[in-house]
mmCIF file of C-alpha atoms in Angstrom:
data_model
loop_
_atom_site.group_PDB
_atom_site.id
_atom_site.type_symbol
_atom_site.label_atom_id
_atom_site.label_comp_id
_atom_site.label_asym_id
_atom_site.label_seq_id
_atom_site.Cartn_x
_atom_site.Cartn_y
_atom_site.Cartn_z
ATOM 1 C CA MET G 1 -32.348 -30.806 85.319
ATOM 2 C CA VAL G 2 -35.400 -28.684 84.466
ATOM 3 C CA ALA G 3 -37.176 -31.174 82.212
ATOM 4 C CA LEU G 4 -37.356 -33.940 84.788
ATOM 5 C CA THR G 5 -39.743 -32.049 87.080
ATOM 6 C CA ALA G 6 -41.759 -30.554 84.050
ATOM 7 C CA PRO G 7 -45.238 -31.510 83.293
ATOM 8 C CA VAL G 8 -45.405 -34.664 81.296
ATOM 9 C CA VAL G 9 -47.570 -35.521 78.148
ATOM 10 C CA PRO G 10 -47.343 -39.159 77.604
ATOM 11 C CA SER G 11 -47.221 -40.383 73.843
ATOM 12 C CA GLY G 12 -49.833 -42.759 72.710
ATOM 13 C CA PRO G 13 -49.858 -45.701 70.505
ATOM 14 C CA PRO G 14 -48.870 -45.268 66.892
ATOM 15 C CA ALA G 15 -51.866 -43.971 64.984
ATOM 16 C CA ARG G 16 -53.331 -46.143 62.249
ATOM 17 C CA ASP G 17 -52.540 -43.316 59.741
ATOM 18 C CA PRO G 18 -49.626 -41.609 61.619
ATOM 19 C CA VAL G 19 -48.961 -37.932 61.084
ATOM 20 C CA ALA G 20 -45.141 -37.368 60.337
ATOM 21 C CA PRO G 21 -42.953 -36.558 63.265
ATOM 22 C CA GLY G 22 -42.560 -32.717 63.618
ATOM 23 C CA ARG G 23 -46.372 -32.506 63.140
ATOM 24 C CA GLY G 24 -47.512 -33.891 66.480
ATOM 25 C CA GLY G 25 -47.137 -37.625 66.106
ATOM 26 C CA GLY G 26 -49.954 -39.868 67.011
ATOM 27 C CA GLY G 27 -52.867 -37.440 67.629
ATOM 28 C CA ALA G 28 -53.679 -33.919 68.765
ATOM 29 C CA GLY G 29 -51.954 -33.091 72.203
ATOM 30 C CA ARG G 30 -49.803 -36.250 72.153
ATOM 31 C CA ALA G 31 -46.146 -36.555 71.623
ATOM 32 C CA PRO G 32 -44.794 -38.523 68.734
ATOM 33 C CA SER G 33 -43.269 -41.875 69.531
ATOM 34 C CA LEU G 34 -39.747 -43.551 68.742
ATOM 35 C CA LEU G 35 -41.954 -46.196 67.032
ATOM 36 C CA ASP G 36 -44.069 -43.845 64.838
ATOM 37 C CA LEU G 37 -43.848 -44.363 61.033
ATOM 38 C CA GLY G 38 -41.517 -41.634 59.540
ATOM 39 C CA THR G 39 -39.331 -41.297 62.582
ATOM 40 C CA GLU G 40 -36.526 -43.597 61.019
ATOM 41 C CA HIS G 41 -36.557 -41.623 57.831
ATOM 42 C CA ASP G 42 -36.367 -38.157 59.421
ATOM 43 C CA PRO G 43 -35.302 -38.442 63.076
ATOM 44 C CA HIS G 44 -34.269 -34.800 63.292
ATOM 45 C CA ALA G 45 -37.842 -33.570 62.567
ATOM 46 C CA PHE G 46 -38.907 -35.897 65.517
ATOM 47 C CA TYR G 47 -36.301 -34.534 67.738
ATOM 48 C CA ARG G 48 -37.367 -30.809 66.881
ATOM 49 C CA THR G 49 -40.995 -31.713 68.149
ATOM 50 C CA LEU G 50 -39.672 -33.265 71.283
ATOM 51 C CA ARG G 51 -37.257 -30.463 72.113
ATOM 52 C CA THR G 52 -40.019 -27.769 71.469
ATOM 53 C CA ARG G 53 -43.103 -29.325 72.989
ATOM 54 C CA PHE G 54 -42.321 -32.538 74.859
ATOM 55 C CA PRO G 55 -38.702 -32.141 76.368
ATOM 56 C CA LEU G 56 -39.556 -35.121 78.788
ATOM 57 C CA VAL G 57 -42.021 -37.621 77.778
ATOM 58 C CA HIS G 58 -42.969 -41.151 78.597
ATOM 59 C CA ASP G 59 -43.025 -42.986 75.225
ATOM 60 C CA GLU G 60 -45.694 -45.630 76.005
ATOM 61 C CA PRO G 61 -44.988 -47.701 72.761
ATOM 62 C CA SER G 62 -41.252 -48.102 73.521
ATOM 63 C CA GLY G 63 -41.599 -48.168 77.336
ATOM 64 C CA ALA G 64 -38.925 -45.374 77.824
ATOM 65 C CA TRP G 65 -38.671 -41.789 79.103
ATOM 66 C CA LEU G 66 -37.371 -39.624 76.391
ATOM 67 C CA ILE G 67 -35.076 -36.700 77.258
ATOM 68 C CA SER G 68 -34.157 -34.569 74.075
ATOM 69 C CA ARG G 69 -32.733 -31.091 75.286
ATOM 70 C CA TYR G 70 -29.004 -30.738 75.430
ATOM 71 C CA ALA G 71 -28.944 -29.504 79.103
ATOM 72 C CA ASP G 72 -31.151 -32.226 80.208
ATOM 73 C CA VAL G 73 -29.302 -34.904 78.527
ATOM 74 C CA ARG G 74 -26.030 -33.760 79.923
ATOM 75 C CA ALA G 75 -27.538 -33.647 83.415
ATOM 76 C CA ALA G 76 -28.963 -37.156 82.841
ATOM 77 C CA LEU G 77 -25.793 -38.761 81.985
ATOM 78 C CA ALA G 78 -23.997 -37.233 85.034
ATOM 79 C CA ASP G 79 -26.804 -38.144 87.486
ATOM 80 C CA PRO G 80 -25.862 -41.209 89.777
ATOM 81 C CA ARG G 81 -29.575 -42.125 89.936
ATOM 82 C CA LEU G 82 -29.474 -43.007 86.333
ATOM 83 C CA ALA G 83 -27.216 -46.024 85.770
ATOM 84 C CA VAL G 84 -25.914 -47.918 82.800
ATOM 85 C CA PRO G 85 -28.102 -50.933 82.398
ATOM 86 C CA PRO G 86 -26.411 -54.180 83.063
ATOM 87 C CA SER G 87 -25.168 -56.198 80.017
ATOM 88 C CA GLY G 88 -24.121 -59.484 81.286
ATOM 89 C CA ARG G 89 -20.938 -60.626 83.217
ATOM 90 C CA THR G 90 -18.740 -57.623 82.415
ATOM 91 C CA LEU G 91 -15.573 -56.624 83.943
ATOM 92 C CA VAL G 92 -17.595 -54.517 86.385
ATOM 93 C CA HIS G 93 -19.388 -57.581 87.793
ATOM 94 C CA ARG G 94 -16.171 -59.685 87.860
ATOM 95 C CA GLU G 95 -14.027 -57.109 89.755
ATOM 96 C CA GLY G 96 -16.321 -55.915 92.482
ATOM 97 C CA GLY G 97 -19.486 -54.914 90.860
ATOM 98 C CA THR G 98 -19.152 -51.057 90.955
ATOM 99 C CA HIS G 99 -18.330 -48.499 88.389
ATOM 100 C CA SER G 100 -15.570 -47.102 90.665
ATOM 101 C CA ALA G 101 -13.839 -50.511 90.585
ATOM 102 C CA HIS G 102 -14.243 -50.397 86.871
ATOM 103 C CA ARG G 103 -12.729 -46.863 86.734
ATOM 104 C CA ALA G 104 -9.939 -48.023 89.026
ATOM 105 C CA LEU G 105 -8.968 -50.803 86.640
ATOM 106 C CA VAL G 106 -9.346 -49.174 83.354
ATOM 107 C CA SER G 107 -7.511 -45.924 84.275
ATOM 108 C CA PRO G 108 -3.921 -47.288 84.020
ATOM 109 C CA VAL G 109 -4.564 -47.861 80.191
ATOM 110 C CA PHE G 110 -4.382 -44.259 79.912
ATOM 111 C CA ARG G 111 -1.046 -43.479 81.566
ATOM 112 C CA GLY G 112 2.546 -43.577 80.642
ATOM 113 C CA ALA G 113 3.770 -46.657 78.665
ATOM 114 C CA ALA G 114 0.285 -48.093 78.229
ATOM 115 C CA LEU G 115 -0.983 -44.874 76.558
ATOM 116 C CA ALA G 116 2.195 -44.718 74.507
ATOM 117 C CA ALA G 117 1.607 -48.185 73.168
ATOM 118 C CA LEU G 118 -1.984 -47.597 72.423
ATOM 119 C CA THR G 119 -1.160 -44.389 70.413
ATOM 120 C CA ALA G 120 1.730 -46.179 68.579
ATOM 121 C CA GLY G 121 -0.654 -49.099 67.695
ATOM 122 C CA VAL G 122 -3.235 -46.678 66.293
ATOM 123 C CA GLU G 123 -0.846 -44.830 64.269
ATOM 124 C CA ARG G 124 1.094 -47.642 62.807
ATOM 125 C CA THR G 125 -2.100 -49.438 61.905
ATOM 126 C CA ALA G 126 -3.635 -46.347 60.141
ATOM 127 C CA TYR G 127 -0.605 -45.951 57.878
ATOM 128 C CA VAL G 128 -0.568 -49.698 57.046
ATOM 129 C CA LEU G 129 -4.197 -49.625 55.962
ATOM 130 C CA ALA G 130 -3.688 -46.393 54.091
ATOM 131 C CA ARG G 131 -0.780 -47.465 52.321
ATOM 132 C CA ARG G 132 -2.670 -50.524 50.961
ATOM 133 C CA LEU G 133 -4.931 -48.031 49.126
ATOM 134 C CA ALA G 134 -2.101 -45.801 47.902
ATOM 135 C CA ALA G 135 -1.966 -47.313 44.376
ATOM 136 C CA ARG G 136 -5.616 -47.402 43.826
ATOM 137 C CA GLU G 137 -7.663 -44.890 41.957
ATOM 138 C CA GLU G 138 -10.987 -45.511 43.855
ATOM 139 C CA ALA G 139 -11.875 -47.099 47.173
ATOM 140 C CA ASP G 140 -14.749 -47.610 49.609
ATOM 141 C CA LEU G 141 -13.308 -46.178 52.871
ATOM 142 C CA VAL G 142 -16.062 -47.845 55.004
ATOM 143 C CA ALA G 143 -15.264 -51.502 53.852
ATOM 144 C CA GLU G 144 -11.538 -50.931 53.364
ATOM 145 C CA PHE G 145 -10.602 -48.539 56.210
ATOM 146 C CA CYS G 146 -13.110 -47.518 58.856
ATOM 147 C CA HIS G 147 -14.464 -51.096 59.304
ATOM 148 C CA TRP G 148 -10.964 -52.515 60.247
ATOM 149 C CA LEU G 149 -8.897 -49.746 61.682
ATOM 150 C CA PRO G 150 -10.260 -49.523 65.295
ATOM 151 C CA THR G 151 -10.054 -53.141 65.914
ATOM 152 C CA ALA G 152 -6.694 -53.769 64.086
ATOM 153 C CA ALA G 153 -5.228 -50.785 65.981
ATOM 154 C CA VAL G 154 -6.001 -52.465 69.293
ATOM 155 C CA VAL G 155 -4.815 -55.786 68.148
ATOM 156 C CA GLY G 156 -1.492 -54.117 67.087
ATOM 157 C CA ALA G 157 -1.112 -52.122 70.263
ATOM 158 C CA LEU G 158 -1.767 -55.276 72.421
ATOM 159 C CA GLY G 159 1.127 -57.030 70.551
ATOM 160 C CA LEU G 160 -1.212 -59.777 69.280
ATOM 161 C CA PRO G 161 -0.489 -61.506 65.855
ATOM 162 C CA TYR G 162 -1.718 -59.470 62.873
ATOM 163 C CA GLU G 163 -3.065 -62.697 61.217
ATOM 164 C CA ASP G 164 -5.571 -63.027 64.059
ATOM 165 C CA THR G 165 -7.160 -59.611 63.300
ATOM 166 C CA ALA G 166 -10.053 -61.002 61.430
ATOM 167 C CA ARG G 167 -10.946 -63.441 64.222
ATOM 168 C CA VAL G 168 -10.727 -60.805 66.964
ATOM 169 C CA HIS G 169 -12.667 -58.534 64.725
ATOM 170 C CA ALA G 170 -15.567 -60.926 64.707
ATOM 171 C CA TRP G 171 -15.498 -61.263 68.466
ATOM 172 C CA CYS G 172 -15.636 -57.425 68.859
ATOM 173 C CA ARG G 173 -18.940 -57.608 67.222
ATOM 174 C CA SER G 174 -20.441 -60.320 69.160
ATOM 175 C CA GLY G 175 -20.395 -59.921 73.010
ATOM 176 C CA LEU G 176 -18.107 -56.981 73.854
ATOM 177 C CA ASP G 177 -19.069 -53.600 75.056
ATOM 178 C CA HIS G 178 -17.322 -50.476 76.644
ATOM 179 C CA LEU G 179 -17.531 -52.225 80.051
ATOM 180 C CA GLY G 180 -15.549 -55.171 78.602
ATOM 181 C CA GLY G 181 -18.183 -57.756 78.083
ATOM 182 C CA HIS G 182 -17.493 -61.477 78.515
ATOM 183 C CA HIS G 183 -16.415 -63.461 75.582
ATOM 184 C CA PRO G 184 -15.134 -66.883 76.442
ATOM 185 C CA GLU G 185 -13.323 -67.331 73.132
ATOM 186 C CA LEU G 186 -11.583 -64.099 73.414
ATOM 187 C CA GLU G 187 -10.431 -64.899 76.892
ATOM 188 C CA ALA G 188 -9.163 -68.229 75.955
ATOM 189 C CA PHE G 189 -7.343 -66.727 73.115
ATOM 190 C CA LEU G 190 -5.690 -64.082 75.305
ATOM 191 C CA ARG G 191 -4.695 -66.467 78.214
ATOM 192 C CA PRO G 192 -1.428 -67.908 76.648
ATOM 193 C CA TYR G 193 -0.312 -64.308 75.588
ATOM 194 C CA ILE G 194 -0.885 -63.008 79.063
ATOM 195 C CA ALA G 195 1.213 -65.931 80.484
ATOM 196 C CA ARG G 196 3.992 -65.029 78.092
ATOM 197 C CA ARG G 197 3.978 -61.278 79.015
ATOM 198 C CA ARG G 198 4.024 -62.086 82.727
ATOM 199 C CA ALA G 199 7.147 -63.945 82.150
ATOM 200 C CA HIS G 200 8.780 -61.736 79.529
ATOM 201 C CA PRO G 201 7.056 -58.261 79.373
ATOM 202 C CA GLY G 202 7.758 -56.157 76.452
ATOM 203 C CA ALA G 203 6.864 -52.600 75.168
ATOM 204 C CA ASP G 204 3.321 -53.442 74.051
ATOM 205 C CA LEU G 205 -0.036 -52.662 75.620
ATOM 206 C CA LEU G 206 -0.614 -56.199 76.990
ATOM 207 C CA SER G 207 2.615 -56.198 78.821
ATOM 208 C CA ALA G 208 1.699 -52.770 80.367
ATOM 209 C CA LEU G 209 -1.487 -54.204 81.609
ATOM 210 C CA CYS G 210 0.253 -57.278 82.920
ATOM 211 C CA THR G 211 2.676 -55.179 84.940
ATOM 212 C CA ALA G 212 0.193 -52.534 85.960
ATOM 213 C CA ARG G 213 -0.716 -52.322 89.654
ATOM 214 C CA THR G 214 -3.750 -51.204 91.660
ATOM 215 C CA ASP G 215 -3.462 -50.767 95.375
ATOM 216 C CA GLY G 216 -0.135 -52.228 95.031
ATOM 217 C CA ARG G 217 -1.150 -55.609 93.411
ATOM 218 C CA ARG G 218 -0.905 -56.739 89.961
ATOM 219 C CA LEU G 219 -4.116 -57.365 88.129
ATOM 220 C CA SER G 220 -5.393 -60.931 87.936
ATOM 221 C CA ASP G 221 -5.229 -62.763 84.487
ATOM 222 C CA GLU G 222 -9.133 -62.381 84.355
ATOM 223 C CA ALA G 223 -8.857 -58.550 84.845
ATOM 224 C CA VAL G 224 -6.170 -58.172 82.151
ATOM 225 C CA ALA G 225 -8.210 -60.089 79.660
ATOM 226 C CA GLY G 226 -11.212 -57.968 80.659
ATOM 227 C CA LEU G 227 -9.356 -54.747 80.149
ATOM 228 C CA ALA G 228 -8.211 -56.051 76.689
ATOM 229 C CA GLY G 229 -11.747 -56.912 75.959
ATOM 230 C CA THR G 230 -12.733 -53.244 77.162
ATOM 231 C CA LEU G 231 -10.521 -51.738 74.627
ATOM 232 C CA LEU G 232 -11.525 -54.127 71.917
ATOM 233 C CA GLY G 233 -15.031 -53.329 72.720
ATOM 234 C CA ALA G 234 -14.371 -49.713 72.541
ATOM 235 C CA GLY G 235 -12.666 -50.157 69.082
ATOM 236 C CA GLY G 236 -15.607 -52.100 67.641
ATOM 237 C CA GLU G 237 -18.421 -51.066 65.519
ATOM 238 C CA THR G 238 -19.278 -47.715 67.343
ATOM 239 C CA THR G 239 -15.832 -46.124 66.633
ATOM 240 C CA ALA G 240 -15.950 -47.486 63.087
ATOM 241 C CA ARG G 241 -19.397 -45.714 62.537
ATOM 242 C CA ALA G 242 -18.019 -42.502 64.102
ATOM 243 C CA LEU G 243 -15.063 -42.553 61.897
ATOM 244 C CA GLY G 244 -17.123 -43.053 58.780
ATOM 245 C CA SER G 245 -19.330 -40.073 59.621
ATOM 246 C CA PHE G 246 -16.206 -37.965 60.394
ATOM 247 C CA LEU G 247 -14.736 -38.630 56.929
ATOM 248 C CA ALA G 248 -18.070 -38.067 55.279
ATOM 249 C CA ASN G 249 -18.415 -34.639 56.922
ATOM 250 C CA LEU G 250 -15.038 -33.597 55.899
ATOM 251 C CA LEU G 251 -15.364 -34.820 52.211
ATOM 252 C CA ASP G 252 -18.730 -32.858 52.208
ATOM 253 C CA HIS G 253 -16.720 -29.667 52.965
ATOM 254 C CA PRO G 254 -13.673 -29.847 50.996
ATOM 255 C CA GLY G 255 -12.569 -26.375 51.869
ATOM 256 C CA GLN G 256 -12.481 -27.282 55.557
ATOM 257 C CA LEU G 257 -10.611 -30.531 54.734
ATOM 258 C CA ALA G 258 -8.144 -28.473 52.892
ATOM 259 C CA VAL G 259 -7.453 -26.166 55.942
ATOM 260 C CA ILE G 260 -7.052 -29.398 58.162
ATOM 261 C CA ARG G 261 -4.697 -30.873 55.716
ATOM 262 C CA THR G 262 -2.310 -27.866 56.090
ATOM 263 C CA ARG G 263 -3.038 -27.461 59.887
ATOM 264 C CA PRO G 264 -3.466 -30.938 61.350
ATOM 265 C CA THR G 265 -3.680 -29.601 64.880
ATOM 266 C CA LEU G 266 -7.266 -28.694 63.984
ATOM 267 C CA THR G 267 -8.185 -32.373 63.582
ATOM 268 C CA GLN G 268 -9.494 -32.936 67.097
ATOM 269 C CA GLY G 269 -11.895 -29.957 66.896
ATOM 270 C CA ALA G 270 -13.157 -31.150 63.571
ATOM 271 C CA TRP G 271 -13.638 -34.539 65.250
ATOM 272 C CA ALA G 272 -15.631 -33.217 68.048
ATOM 273 C CA GLU G 273 -17.847 -31.322 65.691
ATOM 274 C CA SER G 274 -18.691 -34.488 63.941
ATOM 275 C CA LEU G 275 -19.590 -36.266 66.967
ATOM 276 C CA ARG G 276 -21.883 -33.333 67.864
ATOM 277 C CA ARG G 277 -23.668 -33.310 64.603
ATOM 278 C CA ASP G 278 -23.566 -36.914 63.730
ATOM 279 C CA PRO G 279 -23.000 -39.059 66.966
ATOM 280 C CA PRO G 280 -22.394 -42.762 66.341
ATOM 281 C CA LEU G 281 -25.218 -43.471 68.750
ATOM 282 C CA HIS G 282 -28.470 -41.360 68.706
ATOM 283 C CA ILE G 283 -29.865 -43.080 71.689
ATOM 284 C CA VAL G 284 -28.193 -44.060 75.023
ATOM 285 C CA GLU G 285 -30.095 -45.728 77.770
ATOM 286 C CA ARG G 286 -29.916 -45.432 81.406
ATOM 287 C CA ARG G 287 -31.929 -47.290 84.196
ATOM 288 C CA ALA G 288 -33.389 -45.144 87.190
ATOM 289 C CA VAL G 289 -32.023 -46.846 90.291
ATOM 290 C CA ALA G 290 -33.943 -44.188 92.382
ATOM 291 C CA PRO G 291 -36.820 -41.809 91.481
ATOM 292 C CA VAL G 292 -35.613 -38.721 89.435
ATOM 293 C CA GLY G 293 -38.367 -36.184 89.558
ATOM 294 C CA VAL G 294 -41.371 -37.558 87.808
ATOM 295 C CA ILE G 295 -39.236 -40.492 86.542
ATOM 296 C CA PRO G 296 -39.956 -43.556 88.795
ATOM 297 C CA GLU G 297 -37.284 -46.132 90.094
ATOM 298 C CA GLY G 298 -36.698 -48.886 87.612
ATOM 299 C CA ALA G 299 -37.719 -46.837 84.534
ATOM 300 C CA THR G 300 -35.838 -46.913 81.432
ATOM 301 C CA VAL G 301 -34.541 -43.470 80.275
ATOM 302 C CA ALA G 302 -33.510 -42.761 76.688
ATOM 303 C CA CYS G 303 -31.044 -39.919 76.398
ATOM 304 C CA LEU G 304 -31.386 -38.668 72.857
ATOM 305 C CA LEU G 305 -27.933 -37.698 71.941
ATOM 306 C CA GLY G 306 -28.893 -37.167 68.247
ATOM 307 C CA SER G 307 -31.374 -34.547 69.531
ATOM 308 C CA ALA G 308 -29.189 -32.840 72.166
ATOM 309 C CA GLY G 309 -26.314 -32.337 69.666
ATOM 310 C CA ARG G 310 -28.462 -30.154 67.497
ATOM 311 C CA ASP G 311 -30.397 -28.298 70.180
ATOM 312 C CA PRO G 312 -30.579 -24.686 68.954
ATOM 313 C CA ALA G 313 -30.553 -23.312 72.513
ATOM 314 C CA ARG G 314 -26.959 -24.717 72.888
ATOM 315 C CA PHE G 315 -25.575 -24.573 69.342
ATOM 316 C CA ALA G 316 -25.786 -21.743 66.697
ATOM 317 C CA ASP G 317 -26.970 -23.155 63.428
ATOM 318 C CA PRO G 318 -26.884 -26.704 64.841
ATOM 319 C CA ASP G 319 -27.568 -28.491 61.627
ATOM 320 C CA ARG G 320 -24.478 -27.194 59.943
ATOM 321 C CA TYR G 321 -21.130 -29.013 60.141
ATOM 322 C CA ASP G 322 -18.463 -26.429 61.173
ATOM 323 C CA ALA G 323 -14.932 -28.147 61.672
ATOM 324 C CA PHE G 324 -13.904 -24.832 63.396
ATOM 325 C CA ARG G 325 -16.719 -24.530 65.813
ATOM 326 C CA ALA G 326 -15.524 -23.151 69.206
ATOM 327 C CA ASP G 327 -17.455 -25.433 71.543
ATOM 328 C CA PRO G 328 -18.990 -28.486 69.959
ATOM 329 C CA GLY G 329 -19.744 -30.158 73.263
ATOM 330 C CA ASP G 330 -18.759 -33.620 74.366
ATOM 331 C CA LEU G 331 -21.957 -35.956 74.660
ATOM 332 C CA ALA G 332 -21.342 -38.229 71.631
ATOM 333 C CA TYR G 333 -20.406 -41.391 73.578
ATOM 334 C CA GLY G 334 -22.859 -41.004 76.295
ATOM 335 C CA SER G 335 -20.411 -41.923 78.980
ATOM 336 C CA GLY G 336 -21.206 -39.231 81.406
ATOM 337 C CA ARG G 337 -19.636 -40.106 84.929
ATOM 338 C CA HIS G 338 -18.952 -43.607 83.750
ATOM 339 C CA PHE G 339 -15.304 -44.177 82.752
ATOM 340 C CA CYS G 340 -15.083 -45.333 79.212
ATOM 341 C CA PRO G 341 -11.971 -45.808 77.044
ATOM 342 C CA GLY G 342 -14.146 -45.249 73.826
ATOM 343 C CA PRO G 343 -13.711 -41.568 73.452
ATOM 344 C CA LEU G 344 -9.866 -41.499 73.830
ATOM 345 C CA LEU G 345 -9.515 -44.548 71.477
ATOM 346 C CA ALA G 346 -11.827 -43.123 68.948
ATOM 347 C CA ALA G 347 -10.157 -39.734 68.970
ATOM 348 C CA LEU G 348 -6.798 -41.357 68.414
ATOM 349 C CA THR G 349 -8.342 -43.387 65.538
ATOM 350 C CA ALA G 350 -9.817 -40.311 63.943
ATOM 351 C CA GLU G 351 -6.693 -38.321 64.239
ATOM 352 C CA HIS G 352 -4.215 -40.885 62.859
ATOM 353 C CA GLY G 353 -6.791 -42.362 60.436
ATOM 354 C CA LEU G 354 -7.261 -39.012 58.753
ATOM 355 C CA HIS G 355 -3.521 -38.086 58.689
ATOM 356 C CA ALA G 356 -2.752 -41.474 57.235
ATOM 357 C CA LEU G 357 -5.250 -41.256 54.351
ATOM 358 C CA LEU G 358 -4.249 -37.679 53.565
ATOM 359 C CA SER G 359 -0.582 -38.665 53.491
ATOM 360 C CA VAL G 360 -1.175 -41.131 50.663
ATOM 361 C CA ALA G 361 -4.172 -39.404 49.035
ATOM 362 C CA PRO G 362 -3.841 -35.592 49.566
ATOM 363 C CA GLY G 363 -6.518 -35.063 46.984
ATOM 364 C CA LEU G 364 -9.070 -37.268 48.699
ATOM 365 C CA ARG G 365 -12.542 -36.548 47.284
ATOM 366 C CA TRP G 366 -15.975 -38.063 46.559
ATOM 367 C CA VAL G 367 -16.433 -40.326 43.430
ATOM 368 C CA PRO G 368 -18.505 -37.862 41.219
ATOM 369 C CA GLY G 369 -22.335 -38.390 41.741
ATOM 370 C CA PHE G 370 -21.792 -40.512 44.951
ATOM 371 C CA ARG G 371 -23.826 -39.579 48.075
ATOM 372 C CA PRO G 372 -23.451 -41.556 51.302
ATOM 373 C CA VAL G 373 -26.710 -43.367 52.630
ATOM 374 C CA PRO G 374 -27.058 -43.619 56.369
ATOM 375 C CA GLU G 375 -27.757 -47.046 58.117
ATOM 376 C CA GLY G 376 -30.450 -45.826 60.311
ATOM 377 C CA PRO G 377 -31.441 -43.416 63.268
ATOM 378 C CA VAL G 378 -30.200 -45.359 66.267
ATOM 379 C CA SER G 379 -26.635 -45.886 64.840
ATOM 380 C CA PRO G 380 -26.480 -43.641 61.898
ATOM 381 C CA SER G 381 -23.348 -43.772 59.660
ATOM 382 C CA PRO G 382 -22.677 -44.067 55.962
ATOM 383 C CA ARG G 383 -23.049 -47.664 54.470
ATOM 384 C CA ALA G 384 -20.114 -46.701 52.128
ATOM 385 C CA LEU G 385 -17.815 -43.878 51.284
ATOM 386 C CA ARG G 386 -16.732 -44.227 47.748
ATOM 387 C CA VAL G 387 -13.730 -41.850 47.163
ATOM 388 C CA LEU G 388 -11.171 -40.988 44.492
ATOM 389 C CA LEU G 389 -7.693 -41.349 45.923
ATOM 390 C CA HIS G 390 -5.790 -39.444 43.146
#
């Protein structure tokens, strides 16, 4: 990782009259800061300055080391000395305290009957939500589709009652993350369903988890609940945001959308390109558990995915959305070496979500005059997607 041993120019405190990012930030010879005025409104100018002049910098106002180039971000995410910061009593902590234990527990979700149940749940839910829009002339896809599809798909795959989707949806946004989180209300809700699947397993995903074995032993009830929480966490707001950006990119390029409508096998490439250009998270944090070059042990490291995905040293014409780009990279979820169900679940959601929408609205297009407005630089995605369905 070249940048981690490069000379470091620290950023200073925000200037009283800050210079816009891309022109040097808070003073001559100093790097701009994440907290400078203007960064929020134009993060990509900020990223260009970092990549060009400050590929590794200690951002004093935020307290983090910033890494902005594609090669360095990719290396950082794979470096065992840079760990995911703990976020409470997650499945990792409850089942042995290591990421290898977490990977061993989560991996059955992606095999055989469990994967089939997850895929079927996503596909079925996407078409249910899309058909509800079929008779409409106009809709907001963020509020009426993207916001609900990821959580509702996992609820359906697990075989939980559809009428509980709104309650589970709220839990997904309060205490769950890609490592499972710990949500007492969700665990209490799942407990009787786990008991029933233990006694009478079916074809749903919860049954697959209840009958799965690791090292010859069935998973504990707590581990099953944690895995369900992991999937629900992966299907939460991050996936919804990524889906919104994906649809926005295709609606901005109707010619590319028309090709994908006739050649659906191109969907996954178009999805990967959207994640490169507009990742659901622009910043992923790591904690140094050992010194890494000039980065000291205990330091916070901010991997700037929003910058890495538009690094011209890695991608030609990086600001352009090209659904047919040959190699769009794979950094968007920032999982690196840490096993995370988010990318697979999100990819299934994007594929089946788009196909379902196009099946009921083959002429899907923007409402005339509408332009999506992003939420912000850290988790940017459209606040609304107003479209004509017919």
